[in-house]
Amino acid sequence: MSQTVELGTPPARDERVARKSPFTRLMARPEVGALAGAILIYLIFFAVAPPFRDTASLATVLYVSSTYGIPAVAVALLMIGGEFDLSAGVAVTSSALVASMFSYQFSANMWVGVLVALVVALVIGFINGWLVVKTGIPSFLVTLGTFFMLRGLNLAVTKLVTGNVGTNDVSDIDGFSSAQKVFASQLTVGGVAVRITLLWWVLFIAVATWVLLRTHVGNWIFAVGGSAPSSRAVGVPVNRVKIGLFMTVGFVAWFTGMHILFAFNTVQSGIGLGNEFIYIVAAVVGGCLLTGGYGSVIGAAIGAFIFGMTNQGIVYAGWNPDWFFFFLGALLLGAILLNTYIRRRAEASR
């Protein structure tokens, strides 16, 4: 049966999409700007920093990228859902402190401390999400308050329990060795030591991408970030989605905290400050809009890789590290401008 189209009527959307060139469809992807930036930065450091070319150096870059990339996976999902979490960095430290001090002070198996820390991290995420959906206060303000509370608790409780600003060495506690294999071991691949966090990072990226692009939950996340009232009107469980996303951030904060604990045996109460901004920068560089409803987990992973390359590349090149945060701010601004340009081009071609 033929389709009749009146004169002057624009063609159907599926016909317009079908006529798009592969290049146009590619440019509409949120990861494009981050991928172009990653290639450029890699080529720059490859040219100016000879140590950067070594396989061992690449393994170090990937390790640094994974430690920021794992939290960035959940932060990207949360931003696509239209919310922020400024407490993610200190929540990492809180998780590590809880696991360490609980097992040490109560002479419990290390895995008991790990599970207690997981519960605490999930509760923090739940409280953040519950306050946002029940009070209507912007997540920026809610999690900013959580940030300061956790920062104070991390320092005050650690000094109260241990008498210092750091925890005691937990490497002799039962269960430490097995937990270390899960969270902080390394493998040898082709003569190069590869940290297990890289494998976990790849797994988290794969699972999050599958959820985002192949499940109803992923559709809900995009819908809630685009318009929560419209989503609620068509039956999307907006509150549960948002709370679930905050709890997901809590989960990856716990996982990252466990890596720090079992990689160094002790935890300083002041670490992690400012890391939440790096997670957000990675997500924004990867194509996530600050307004929600658009973005990519893979793009956030590329953003974290850019951070890892820059972090280590400056060292390998012998540059003054004082310029690093200037570069990070310029990278964020440039990514926002580039992503805005790509979005407008994509919308204009529809």
Rosetta silent file (secondary structure, phi, psi, omega in degrees, C-alpha in Angstrom):
SEQUENCE: MSQTVELGTPPARDERVARKSPFTRLMARPEVGALAGAILIYLIFFAVAPPFRDTASLATVLYVSSTYGIPAVAVALLMIGGEFDLSAGVAVTSSALVASMFSYQFSANMWVGVLVALVVALVIGFINGWLVVKTGIPSFLVTLGTFFMLRGLNLAVTKLVTGNVGTNDVSDIDGFSSAQKVFASQLTVGGVAVRITLLWWVLFIAVATWVLLRTHVGNWIFAVGGSAPSSRAVGVPVNRVKIGLFMTVGFVAWFTGMHILFAFNTVQSGIGLGNEFIYIVAAVVGGCLLTGGYGSVIGAAIGAFIFGMTNQGIVYAGWNPDWFFFFLGALLLGAILLNTYIRRRAEASR
SCORE:     score description
SCORE:     0.000 S_00000001
   1 L     0.000  126.280 -176.677    0.000    0.000    0.000 S_00000001
   2 L   -79.364  152.469  179.749    1.551    3.309   -1.017 S_00000001
   3 L  -100.888  129.818 -178.561    1.866    6.211    1.366 S_00000001
   4 L   -97.931  128.104  178.224    0.398    9.556    0.322 S_00000001
   5 L  -119.929  122.972 -179.768    2.218   12.700    1.368 S_00000001
   6 L   -68.568  150.334  177.359    0.597   16.083    0.833 S_00000001
   7 L   -62.051  137.519  178.475    2.559   18.809   -0.898 S_00000001
   8 L    85.261   -6.000  179.228    4.378   21.017    1.555 S_00000001
   9 L   -88.786  128.397 -179.527    4.206   18.389    4.294 S_00000001
  10 L   -64.416  146.180  179.915    7.613   17.481    5.748 S_00000001
  11 L   -61.856  159.336  179.037    8.525   13.810    5.347 S_00000001
  12 L   -61.486  156.418 -175.031    8.031   11.451    8.257 S_00000001
  13 H   -62.476  -39.571 -178.795   10.756   11.336   10.882 S_00000001
  14 H   -65.871  -30.778  176.587   11.821    7.787   10.009 S_00000001
  15 H   -69.425  -39.116  178.578   12.240    8.808    6.357 S_00000001
  16 H   -65.478  -41.725  179.388   14.428   11.768    7.395 S_00000001
  17 H   -62.986  -39.638 -178.119   16.499    9.510    9.645 S_00000001
  18 H   -64.210  -30.537 -178.265   16.900    6.988    6.824 S_00000001
  19 L   -84.418   -5.048  179.084   18.277    9.717    4.537 S_00000001
  20 L   -68.030  140.881  176.568   20.901   10.820    7.075 S_00000001
  21 L   -74.079  156.126  176.476   24.457   10.107    6.083 S_00000001
  22 H   -55.581  -35.618 -179.975   26.568    7.865    8.332 S_00000001
  23 H   -64.611  -41.081  179.680   28.695   10.910    9.182 S_00000001
  24 H   -64.111  -42.431  178.308   25.630   12.848   10.355 S_00000001
  25 H   -65.551  -37.043  178.782   24.488    9.960   12.534 S_00000001
  26 H   -64.887  -43.147 -178.145   28.007    9.613   13.930 S_00000001
  27 H   -66.161  -19.214  179.243   28.207   13.300   14.797 S_00000001
  28 L   -80.804   -9.812  179.781   24.969   12.988   16.756 S_00000001
  29 L   -73.201  139.299 -178.174   26.594   10.564   19.187 S_00000001
  30 L   -69.073  -17.654 -176.360   27.483   12.106   22.587 S_00000001
  31 L   -83.787  -11.173 -169.534   30.896   10.381   22.639 S_00000001
  32 H   -60.285  -48.388 -178.129   32.221   12.023   19.466 S_00000001
  33 H   -61.556  -41.060  179.642   33.659   15.165   21.057 S_00000001
  34 H   -66.292  -41.096 -179.830   35.357   13.181   23.831 S_00000001
  35 H   -63.578  -42.567  178.071   36.838   10.687   21.389 S_00000001
  36 H   -62.753  -42.274  178.433   38.276   13.464   19.227 S_00000001
  37 H   -65.463  -38.705  179.849   39.752   15.129   22.306 S_00000001
  38 H   -64.391  -42.512  179.025   41.229   11.850   23.563 S_00000001
  39 H   -62.973  -43.592 -179.587   42.958   11.196   20.240 S_00000001
  40 H   -63.209  -46.572 -178.922   44.383   14.715   20.151 S_00000001
  41 H   -65.083  -39.702  178.307   45.685   14.576   23.733 S_00000001
  42 H   -61.183  -45.038 -179.414   47.195   11.134   23.177 S_00000001
  43 H   -64.247  -37.825  179.428   49.038   12.325   20.076 S_00000001
  44 H   -62.678  -51.241 -178.757   50.364   15.406   21.900 S_00000001
  45 H   -70.436  -30.874  176.323   51.826   13.431   24.807 S_00000001
  46 H   -62.889  -34.493 -177.546   53.034   10.680   22.484 S_00000001
  47 H   -81.558  -37.847 -171.630   55.033   13.315   20.605 S_00000001
  48 H   -99.376  -13.896 -175.896   56.424   15.367   23.511 S_00000001
  49 L  -126.585   93.771 -179.612   56.872   12.726   26.244 S_00000001
  50 H   -52.872  -39.854  178.368   58.986    9.680   25.255 S_00000001
  51 H   -61.575  -24.062 -178.981   58.130    7.767   28.496 S_00000001
  52 H   -63.935  -22.594 -175.935   54.458    8.079   27.530 S_00000001
  53 H   -80.780  -13.356 -178.064   55.073    5.662   24.644 S_00000001
  54 L   -72.311  147.451  178.511   56.040    2.738   26.865 S_00000001
  55 H   -63.230  -38.759  178.846   53.530   -0.043   27.454 S_00000001
  56 H   -63.007  -36.790  178.068   54.106    0.166   31.204 S_00000001
  57 H   -66.341  -39.326  177.351   53.262    3.877   31.102 S_00000001
  58 H   -63.006  -38.561  177.595   50.020    3.136   29.265 S_00000001
  59 H   -62.410  -38.366  177.370   49.149    0.619   31.976 S_00000001
  60 H   -66.243  -42.620  177.998   49.689    3.332   34.594 S_00000001
  61 H   -60.181  -43.697 -179.591   47.519    5.764   32.628 S_00000001
  62 H   -66.785  -35.219  177.976   44.754    3.174   32.398 S_00000001
  63 H   -64.975  -49.270  178.733   45.005    2.457   36.120 S_00000001
  64 H   -59.465  -42.440  179.544   44.665    6.128   37.033 S_00000001
  65 H   -61.185  -39.477 -177.504   41.801    6.440   34.545 S_00000001
  66 H   -67.557  -35.497 -178.711   39.995    3.449   36.080 S_00000001
  67 H   -66.857  -27.077  174.188   40.129    4.841   39.617 S_00000001
  68 H   -96.381  -27.016 -176.906   38.255    7.909   38.398 S_00000001
  69 H   -72.913  -33.228  179.291   36.351    6.139   35.636 S_00000001
  70 H   -61.961  -51.159  175.495   34.547    3.666   37.903 S_00000001
  71 H   -64.457  -32.343 -178.311   32.756    6.411   39.902 S_00000001
  72 H   -63.890  -26.444  177.169   32.257    8.387   36.676 S_00000001
  73 H   -59.424  -51.269 -178.727   30.113    5.530   35.304 S_00000001
  74 H   -71.427  -36.912  178.345   27.480    6.021   38.001 S_00000001
  75 H   -62.884  -37.285  177.249   27.850    9.808   38.014 S_00000001
  76 H   -64.038  -44.515  177.246   27.140    9.803   34.261 S_00000001
  77 H   -59.607  -42.403  179.954   23.971    7.756   34.776 S_00000001
  78 H   -64.463  -41.044  179.623   22.890   10.167   37.509 S_00000001
  79 H   -68.402  -37.220  175.295   23.541   13.195   35.302 S_00000001
  80 H   -61.850  -34.201  176.293   21.611   11.643   32.423 S_00000001
  81 L   -77.738    2.040  172.709   18.813   11.275   34.973 S_00000001
  82 L    90.517   16.767 -177.675   19.024   15.015   35.607 S_00000001
  83 L  -130.560  167.869  177.730   20.777   15.097   38.990 S_00000001
  84 L  -122.941  158.875  170.976   24.196   15.774   40.578 S_00000001
  85 L  -139.391  101.935 -179.990   26.067   14.245   43.486 S_00000001
  86 L   -85.388   -0.446 -179.610   28.747   16.455   45.004 S_00000001
  87 L   -99.899    2.380 -173.859   29.323   14.029   47.861 S_00000001
  88 H   -61.425  -39.068 -177.597   30.670   11.164   45.723 S_00000001
  89 H   -65.545  -46.887 -179.510   34.333   11.976   46.395 S_00000001
  90 H   -75.667  -23.879  176.117   34.095   12.044   50.184 S_00000001
  91 H   -65.610  -32.276  174.470   31.715    9.059   50.126 S_00000001
  92 H   -58.926  -49.202 -179.778   34.609    7.050   48.665 S_00000001
  93 H   -64.809  -41.517  179.756   36.712    7.984   51.694 S_00000001
  94 H   -58.994  -42.702 -179.891   33.836    7.341   54.110 S_00000001
  95 H   -61.957  -45.528 -179.655   33.405    3.813   52.776 S_00000001
  96 H   -64.652  -41.089  179.968   37.087    3.002   53.169 S_00000001
  97 H   -64.207  -43.078 -178.962   37.196    4.467   56.687 S_00000001
  98 H   -62.269  -48.037 -179.170   34.134    2.518   57.828 S_00000001
  99 H   -60.471  -44.398 -176.864   35.464   -0.812   56.528 S_00000001
 100 H   -67.161  -51.620 -175.109   38.892   -0.247   58.052 S_00000001
 101 H   -70.357  -35.544 -179.684   37.842    1.016   61.472 S_00000001
 102 H   -64.408  -49.504 -178.464   34.981   -1.450   61.938 S_00000001
 103 H   -65.685  -38.939 -177.596   37.130   -4.509   61.263 S_00000001
 104 H   -71.503  -47.424 -174.619   40.076   -3.203   63.285 S_00000001
 105 H   -71.238  -32.668 -177.868   38.169   -1.944   66.347 S_00000001
 106 L  -101.776    7.893 -179.683   35.855   -4.975   66.597 S_00000001
 107 L    50.098   41.728 -178.431   38.496   -7.539   65.570 S_00000001
 108 L   -97.177  158.049  174.261   36.114   -8.691   62.847 S_00000001
 109 L   -56.492  144.144 -175.222   36.917  -10.427   59.600 S_00000001
 110 H   -58.121  -32.974 -179.215   37.800   -7.902   56.907 S_00000001
 111 H   -67.615  -26.987  175.976   34.805   -8.949   54.823 S_00000001
 112 H   -65.525  -45.363  176.612   32.478   -7.947   57.653 S_00000001
 113 H   -61.531  -37.959  178.696   33.878   -4.417   57.508 S_00000001
 114 H   -62.026  -44.510 -178.819   33.509   -4.444   53.723 S_00000001
 115 H   -69.980  -37.764  176.584   29.821   -5.373   53.959 S_00000001
 116 H   -62.754  -41.697  178.264   29.150   -2.820   56.702 S_00000001
 117 H   -63.271  -37.431  178.063   30.764   -0.152   54.516 S_00000001
 118 H   -62.425  -44.299  178.792   28.551   -1.214   51.596 S_00000001
 119 H   -61.320  -43.731  179.881   25.433   -0.764   53.721 S_00000001
 120 H   -61.934  -43.769 -179.004   26.627    2.665   54.867 S_00000001
 121 H   -64.196  -41.368  178.923   27.373    3.762   51.282 S_00000001
 122 H   -67.317  -36.872  177.940   23.954    2.612   50.048 S_00000001
 123 H   -64.881  -41.708  177.319   22.237    4.390   52.949 S_00000001
 124 H   -59.970  -45.548  178.348   24.064    7.624   52.088 S_00000001
 125 H   -63.124  -40.852  179.030   22.908    7.301   48.485 S_00000001
 126 H   -63.046  -44.922 -179.143   19.352    6.532   49.584 S_00000001
 127 H   -61.831  -43.520  177.545   19.229    9.553   51.906 S_00000001
 128 H   -58.310  -49.368 -178.241   20.514   11.840   49.144 S_00000001
 129 H   -65.817  -41.710 -179.081   17.933   10.544   46.680 S_00000001
 130 H   -62.925  -42.798  179.394   15.074   10.538   49.193 S_00000001
 131 H   -63.886  -38.621 -179.279   15.743   14.139   50.210 S_00000001
 132 H   -65.314  -47.573 -174.471   15.857   15.253   46.574 S_00000001
 133 H   -77.996  -27.551 -176.726   12.570   13.619   45.544 S_00000001
 134 H   -88.917  -28.559 -177.659   10.660   14.357   48.769 S_00000001
 135 H  -101.398  -22.121 -176.477   11.707   17.954   49.350 S_00000001
 136 L    76.960    4.003  176.900   12.176   19.178   45.797 S_00000001
 137 L   -71.313  136.078  179.790   15.454   20.803   46.829 S_00000001
 138 L   -55.167  140.490 -177.982   17.979   20.722   43.951 S_00000001
 139 H   -60.848  -26.715  176.744   20.399   17.814   44.230 S_00000001
 140 H   -56.946  -45.004 -177.029   23.265   20.284   43.984 S_00000001
 141 H   -77.027  -40.477 -179.746   22.309   21.733   47.376 S_00000001
 142 H   -60.345  -50.277 -176.740   21.338   18.442   49.023 S_00000001
 143 H   -75.748  -20.994  172.493   24.589   16.706   48.124 S_00000001
 144 H   -66.893  -40.351  175.533   26.618   19.811   48.915 S_00000001
 145 H   -64.135  -42.100  177.247   25.268   19.533   52.445 S_00000001
 146 H   -61.870  -38.838  178.708   26.098   15.819   52.479 S_00000001
 147 H   -56.017  -50.656 -177.734   29.591   16.643   51.248 S_00000001
 148 H   -68.245  -36.806  179.046   30.323   18.901   54.224 S_00000001
 149 H   -65.111  -46.795  179.903   28.734   16.505   56.707 S_00000001
 150 H   -65.917  -38.355  178.438   30.739   13.516   55.471 S_00000001
 151 H   -59.720  -44.565  178.764   33.906   15.593   55.320 S_00000001
 152 H   -67.673  -42.349  179.293   33.477   16.547   58.962 S_00000001
 153 H   -63.673  -41.623 -179.248   32.523   13.034   60.034 S_00000001
 154 H   -56.472  -45.973 -178.189   35.479   11.495   58.231 S_00000001
 155 H   -74.499  -49.159 -174.023   37.936   13.643   60.138 S_00000001
 156 H   -65.794  -45.822 -177.729   36.188   13.836   63.527 S_00000001
 157 H   -69.447  -38.331  179.011   35.289   10.147   63.851 S_00000001
 158 H   -62.607  -44.391  178.591   38.692    8.982   62.610 S_00000001
 159 H   -66.934  -35.649  179.695   40.501   11.134   65.183 S_00000001
 160 H   -67.124  -40.442 -174.959   38.068   10.031   67.892 S_00000001
 161 H   -83.511  -43.701 -173.846   38.511    6.314   67.160 S_00000001
 162 H  -103.429  -16.690 -176.309   42.178    6.088   66.181 S_00000001
 163 L    80.378    3.722  179.462   43.668    9.230   67.709 S_00000001
 164 L  -135.302  178.702  177.347   45.071   10.164   64.293 S_00000001
 165 L   -90.138    1.361  178.220   43.840   11.505   60.965 S_00000001
 166 E  -131.335  167.347 -179.377   44.331    8.084   59.386 S_00000001
 167 L   -88.595  167.925  176.670   43.308    4.499   60.135 S_00000001
 168 L   -77.442  160.777  177.675   45.472    1.688   61.453 S_00000001
 169 L   -68.396  126.154 -176.589   47.132   -0.878   59.185 S_00000001
 170 L  -109.359   12.919 -174.620   44.626   -3.673   58.516 S_00000001
 171 L   -67.662  -16.973 -179.734   46.865   -5.982   56.473 S_00000001
 172 L   -94.734   -1.156 -177.698   47.072   -8.538   59.327 S_00000001
 173 L   -78.886  142.665  177.845   43.318   -8.894   59.763 S_00000001
 174 L   -57.093  136.381  179.094   41.647  -12.145   58.629 S_00000001
 175 L    92.786   -9.191 -178.100   40.109  -11.825   55.200 S_00000001
 176 H   -64.125  -45.178 -175.656   42.425   -9.049   54.063 S_00000001
 177 H   -61.904  -44.745 -179.388   44.264  -11.162   51.484 S_00000001
 178 H   -67.747  -38.569  177.942   41.112  -12.458   49.805 S_00000001
 179 H   -67.111  -36.234  178.805   39.538   -8.987   49.753 S_00000001
 180 H   -64.148  -35.530  178.160   42.734   -7.534   48.322 S_00000001
 181 H   -63.521  -34.408 -178.630   42.570  -10.025   45.441 S_00000001
 182 H   -77.139  -42.396 -170.118   39.085   -8.795   44.590 S_00000001
 183 H  -103.078  -22.777 -171.013   39.627   -5.051   44.929 S_00000001
 184 L  -145.218   23.497  178.684   43.339   -4.300   44.509 S_00000001
 185 L   -83.284  176.442  176.430   45.227   -7.166   42.892 S_00000001
 186 E  -139.619  152.862  179.751   47.126   -6.988   39.634 S_00000001
 187 E  -115.941  155.476  176.350   47.633   -9.289   36.666 S_00000001
 188 E  -106.571  117.705 -179.071   50.615   -9.666   34.371 S_00000001
 189 E  -123.199  113.037 -179.605   49.736   -9.361   30.686 S_00000001
 190 L    61.350   32.259 -179.779   52.572   -9.527   28.188 S_00000001
 191 L    81.899    3.577 -178.945   55.078   -8.739   30.909 S_00000001
 192 E  -113.845  132.853  178.946   53.153   -5.620   31.983 S_00000001
 193 E   -76.321  124.155 -179.801   51.398   -5.333   35.367 S_00000001
 194 E  -118.499  123.839 -179.416   47.710   -4.508   34.911 S_00000001
 195 E   -72.329  145.654 -177.173   45.608   -3.518   37.925 S_00000001
 196 H   -67.605  -19.313  177.501   42.342   -5.374   38.403 S_00000001
 197 H   -60.692  -28.411  177.931   40.480   -2.056   38.608 S_00000001
 198 H   -64.767  -42.147  178.981   40.851   -1.827   34.835 S_00000001
 199 H   -66.993  -42.303  176.804   38.914   -5.071   34.397 S_00000001
 200 H   -62.301  -39.319  179.413   36.252   -3.951   36.862 S_00000001
 201 H   -60.370  -47.230  178.850   36.002   -0.629   35.020 S_00000001
 202 H   -60.377  -41.691  179.330   35.366   -2.366   31.701 S_00000001
 203 H   -63.522  -45.593  179.340   32.725   -4.566   33.348 S_00000001
 204 H   -62.104  -40.350  178.334   30.941   -1.591   34.916 S_00000001
 205 H   -61.859  -45.035 -177.910   30.968    0.261   31.591 S_00000001
 206 H   -63.647  -45.707 -178.600   29.508   -2.753   29.783 S_00000001
 207 H   -65.807  -46.239 -178.871   26.754   -3.339   32.349 S_00000001
 208 H   -64.015  -39.095  178.650   25.804    0.342   32.605 S_00000001
 209 H   -66.236  -41.082  177.573   25.737    0.749   28.812 S_00000001
 210 H   -62.188  -45.573  179.164   23.549   -2.332   28.449 S_00000001
 211 H   -61.062  -43.166 -174.797   21.141   -1.054   31.097 S_00000001
 212 H   -68.854  -37.924 -171.940   21.039    2.403   29.524 S_00000001
 213 H  -105.378  -13.111 -172.543   20.497    1.305   25.927 S_00000001
 214 H  -126.534    6.146 -178.065   18.785   -2.085   26.140 S_00000001
 215 L  -130.656  163.636  176.067   16.408   -2.004   29.113 S_00000001
 216 H   -63.884  -34.302  179.334   13.274   -0.201   30.260 S_00000001
 217 H   -60.209  -40.839  177.633   15.262    1.228   33.157 S_00000001
 218 H   -61.740  -42.410  176.434   17.565    2.934   30.656 S_00000001
 219 H   -61.400  -39.764  178.623   14.570    4.456   28.883 S_00000001
 220 H   -63.508  -40.399 -179.186   13.283    5.669   32.236 S_00000001
 221 H   -61.101  -47.368  177.882   16.635    7.292   33.054 S_00000001
 222 H   -62.190  -42.476 -177.683   16.635    9.262   29.780 S_00000001
 223 H   -65.516  -45.547 -179.726   12.967   10.187   30.224 S_00000001
 224 H   -62.326  -40.573  178.639   13.358   11.336   33.830 S_00000001
 225 H   -68.527  -31.866  179.390   16.365   13.454   32.904 S_00000001
 226 H   -73.389  -46.146  178.827   14.514   14.983   29.969 S_00000001
 227 L  -164.245  104.565 -179.533   11.348   15.856   31.875 S_00000001
 228 H   -63.668  -43.852  179.357   10.398   14.370   35.220 S_00000001
 229 H   -61.573  -42.869  179.167    6.776   15.693   35.164 S_00000001
 230 H   -65.119  -39.231  179.035    6.146   14.286   31.677 S_00000001
 231 H   -64.269  -42.247  179.614    7.726   10.977   32.675 S_00000001
 232 H   -64.636  -34.275 -178.384    5.566   10.748   35.775 S_00000001
 233 H   -67.039  -26.310 -179.808    2.480   11.466   33.671 S_00000001
 234 L  -101.442   13.701  172.415    3.122    8.399   31.489 S_00000001
 235 L    95.891    7.716  178.317    3.748    6.074   34.418 S_00000001
 236 L   -74.351  130.045  178.992    7.525    6.210   34.876 S_00000001
 237 L   -74.638   78.504 -171.722    8.456    5.629   38.558 S_00000001
 238 H   -57.442  -48.397 -176.801   10.415    8.868   38.776 S_00000001
 239 H   -61.599  -44.310 -179.702   11.151    8.755   42.502 S_00000001
 240 H   -65.217  -37.924  178.720   12.410    5.170   42.426 S_00000001
 241 H   -63.010  -47.495 -177.789   14.601    5.883   39.400 S_00000001
 242 H   -65.528  -45.698  179.020   16.223    8.905   41.032 S_00000001
 243 H   -62.736  -40.715  177.754   16.767    7.202   44.385 S_00000001
 244 H   -61.025  -37.959  178.784   18.161    4.157   42.576 S_00000001
 245 H   -67.421  -41.119  177.102   20.627    6.334   40.682 S_00000001
 246 H   -64.560  -37.581  178.035   21.873    7.970   43.887 S_00000001
 247 H   -69.664  -30.211  175.123   22.274    4.530   45.449 S_00000001
 248 H   -65.209  -40.714  174.344   24.224    3.426   42.379 S_00000001
 249 H   -60.879  -41.059  176.910   26.622    6.303   42.988 S_00000001
 250 H   -60.706  -39.514 -179.787   26.877    5.093   46.583 S_00000001
 251 H   -63.606  -47.868 -178.283   27.711    1.589   45.367 S_00000001
 252 H   -71.621  -28.090  174.266   30.569    2.660   43.088 S_00000001
 253 H   -64.067  -42.670  176.601   31.839    5.032   45.805 S_00000001
 254 H   -60.698  -46.313 -177.373   32.009    1.992   48.109 S_00000001
 255 H   -61.240  -44.893  179.390   33.802   -0.073   45.476 S_00000001
 256 H   -64.526  -38.803  177.142   36.374    2.651   44.857 S_00000001
 257 H   -62.971  -37.502  177.459   36.869    3.087   48.594 S_00000001
 258 H   -65.594  -36.938  176.983   37.551   -0.626   48.949 S_00000001
 259 H   -63.019  -44.770 -179.896   40.218   -0.409   46.276 S_00000001
 260 H   -60.988  -44.469 -178.489   41.936    2.452   48.101 S_00000001
 261 H   -61.187  -48.274 -174.094   41.813    0.584   51.412 S_00000001
 262 H   -84.327   -9.807  174.041   43.235   -2.687   50.082 S_00000001
 263 H   -84.778  -30.385 -174.275   45.782   -1.017   47.846 S_00000001
 264 H  -120.379   -5.752  177.052   47.363    1.013   50.675 S_00000001
 265 L    72.678  -26.553  176.822   46.273   -0.873   53.864 S_00000001
 266 L  -130.840  165.299 -178.987   45.448    2.425   55.594 S_00000001
 267 L  -134.574  132.243  173.501   43.222    5.397   54.743 S_00000001
 268 E   -90.110  133.988 -173.136   43.741    9.098   55.392 S_00000001
 269 L   -66.693  -17.378 -176.023   40.535   10.880   56.371 S_00000001
 270 L   -96.773   -0.593 -178.200   41.245   13.867   54.121 S_00000001
 271 L   -74.652  161.116  175.233   41.668   12.098   50.781 S_00000001
 272 L    92.202  -12.429 -179.800   39.048   12.315   48.067 S_00000001
 273 L   -65.055  127.133  179.932   38.248   16.007   48.440 S_00000001
 274 L    92.596  -14.688 -178.951   37.589   17.476   45.007 S_00000001
 275 H   -65.487  -27.539  179.351   37.357   14.124   43.234 S_00000001
 276 H   -59.658  -32.754  178.640   33.610   14.579   42.785 S_00000001
 277 H   -71.178  -33.249  177.435   34.355   17.408   40.362 S_00000001
 278 H   -66.820  -39.421  176.720   36.646   15.145   38.365 S_00000001
 279 H   -61.388  -43.155 -179.960   33.855   12.572   38.060 S_00000001
 280 H   -66.950  -42.357  177.548   31.489   15.273   36.830 S_00000001
 281 H   -59.194  -43.554  179.495   34.102   16.663   34.424 S_00000001
 282 H   -59.609  -42.761 -179.722   34.613   13.176   32.973 S_00000001
 283 H   -66.902  -42.493 -179.411   30.868   12.814   32.423 S_00000001
 284 H   -67.754  -43.980  176.955   30.490   16.271   30.867 S_00000001
 285 H   -59.546  -34.353  179.695   33.527   15.807   28.623 S_00000001
 286 L   -78.544    1.714  173.076   31.960   12.503   27.583 S_00000001
 287 L   111.321   -1.150  178.860   28.819   14.220   26.345 S_00000001
 288 L   -73.085  131.234  177.988   26.466   14.319   29.359 S_00000001
 289 L   -81.611  144.299  177.388   24.401   17.474   29.452 S_00000001
 290 L   -66.579  -20.240 -179.318   24.209   19.435   32.697 S_00000001
 291 L   -89.733   -7.034  177.373   20.450   19.662   32.134 S_00000001
 292 L    87.223  170.707  175.095   20.006   15.875   31.933 S_00000001
 293 L    84.307    0.276 -176.012   18.307   13.608   29.422 S_00000001
 294 L  -155.774  138.476  178.146   21.341   13.091   27.195 S_00000001
 295 L   155.434 -174.814 -174.530   24.716   11.432   27.540 S_00000001
 296 L  -154.405  136.017  174.527   26.736    8.249   27.373 S_00000001
 297 H   -68.764  -39.722  178.097   28.534    5.974   29.810 S_00000001
 298 H   -62.243  -39.734  176.978   31.136    5.207   27.150 S_00000001
 299 H   -62.036  -41.524  177.345   31.648    8.935   26.698 S_00000001
 300 H   -62.947  -36.278  177.296   32.207    9.342   30.444 S_00000001
 301 H   -64.517  -40.446  177.094   34.775    6.526   30.274 S_00000001
 302 H   -65.034  -38.949  176.865   36.596    8.374   27.500 S_00000001
 303 H   -60.698  -40.718  177.195   36.447   11.517   29.642 S_00000001
 304 H   -66.727  -36.291  177.355   38.080    9.632   32.516 S_00000001
 305 H   -65.004  -38.847  175.820   40.722    8.330   30.122 S_00000001
 306 H   -60.419  -43.374  178.427   41.447   11.901   29.042 S_00000001
 307 H   -62.586  -44.541  179.701   41.933   12.820   32.696 S_00000001
 308 H   -61.518  -42.243  178.171   44.245    9.839   33.230 S_00000001
 309 H   -62.714  -43.820 -178.203   46.329   10.738   30.178 S_00000001
 310 H   -67.641  -43.915 -179.457   46.616   14.345   31.261 S_00000001
 311 H   -56.999  -46.879 -178.070   47.387   13.470   34.878 S_00000001
 312 H   -87.162  -33.092 -178.115   50.252   11.185   33.940 S_00000001
 313 H   -62.355  -36.859  177.755   51.253   12.824   30.668 S_00000001
 314 H   -62.589  -38.744  178.472   52.177   16.081   32.415 S_00000001
 315 H   -67.190  -48.136 -178.439   54.522   14.102   34.672 S_00000001
 316 H   -63.585  -32.046 -179.183   56.071   12.152   31.800 S_00000001
 317 H   -81.708  -10.340 -179.867   56.546   15.346   29.788 S_00000001
 318 L    75.431   22.091  179.284   58.264   17.084   32.717 S_00000001
 319 L   -82.252  162.446  178.004   55.792   19.971   32.713 S_00000001
 320 L   -69.162  116.318 -177.520   54.915   22.029   35.764 S_00000001
 321 H   -67.252  -11.385  179.090   52.012   20.173   37.450 S_00000001
 322 H   -63.592  -19.596 -178.891   50.693   23.468   38.806 S_00000001
 323 H   -85.747   -2.875 -171.778   49.044   23.980   35.418 S_00000001
 324 H   -61.184  -48.752 -175.239   47.026   20.784   35.662 S_00000001
 325 H   -71.459  -26.615  171.291   43.838   22.227   37.137 S_00000001
 326 H   -62.224  -44.062  178.458   43.941   25.129   34.695 S_00000001
 327 H   -63.427  -39.538 -179.282   43.961   22.541   31.926 S_00000001
 328 H   -62.905  -42.950  177.221   41.139   20.641   33.613 S_00000001
 329 H   -64.967  -41.909  177.733   38.966   23.766   33.733 S_00000001
 330 H   -64.091  -37.522  178.125   39.766   24.621   30.121 S_00000001
 331 H   -63.374  -42.653  178.947   38.938   21.039   29.141 S_00000001
 332 H   -62.821  -47.919 -179.777   35.560   21.279   30.863 S_00000001
 333 H   -62.256  -44.766  179.047   34.696   24.583   29.218 S_00000001
 334 H   -62.284  -38.945  179.915   35.846   23.353   25.822 S_00000001
 335 H   -65.551  -40.762  179.205   33.831   20.142   26.184 S_00000001
 336 H   -62.780  -44.354  179.444   30.663   22.059   27.051 S_00000001
 337 H   -64.311  -43.885 -179.019   31.087   24.311   24.022 S_00000001
 338 H   -65.867  -44.019 -179.998   31.858   21.396   21.707 S_00000001
 339 H   -65.191  -36.361  176.402   28.977   19.258   22.972 S_00000001
 340 H   -63.599  -42.426  178.843   26.589   22.194   22.620 S_00000001
 341 H   -62.719  -45.228 -179.147   27.735   22.702   19.024 S_00000001
 342 H   -64.175  -41.504  179.168   27.338   19.001   18.186 S_00000001
 343 H   -62.048  -42.543 -179.339   23.881   18.891   19.750 S_00000001
 344 H   -66.536  -38.821  177.184   22.715   21.910   17.761 S_00000001
 345 H   -64.617  -40.521 -179.755   24.057   20.423   14.538 S_00000001
 346 H   -65.863  -41.336  179.835   22.336   17.144   15.282 S_00000001
 347 H   -68.643  -34.934 -179.948   19.020   18.850   16.057 S_00000001
 348 H   -68.862  -26.609 -177.720   19.273   21.001   12.936 S_00000001
 349 L   -87.849   -3.037  179.126   19.724   17.919   10.761 S_00000001
 350 L   -72.714    0.000    0.000   16.584   16.197   12.057 S_00000001
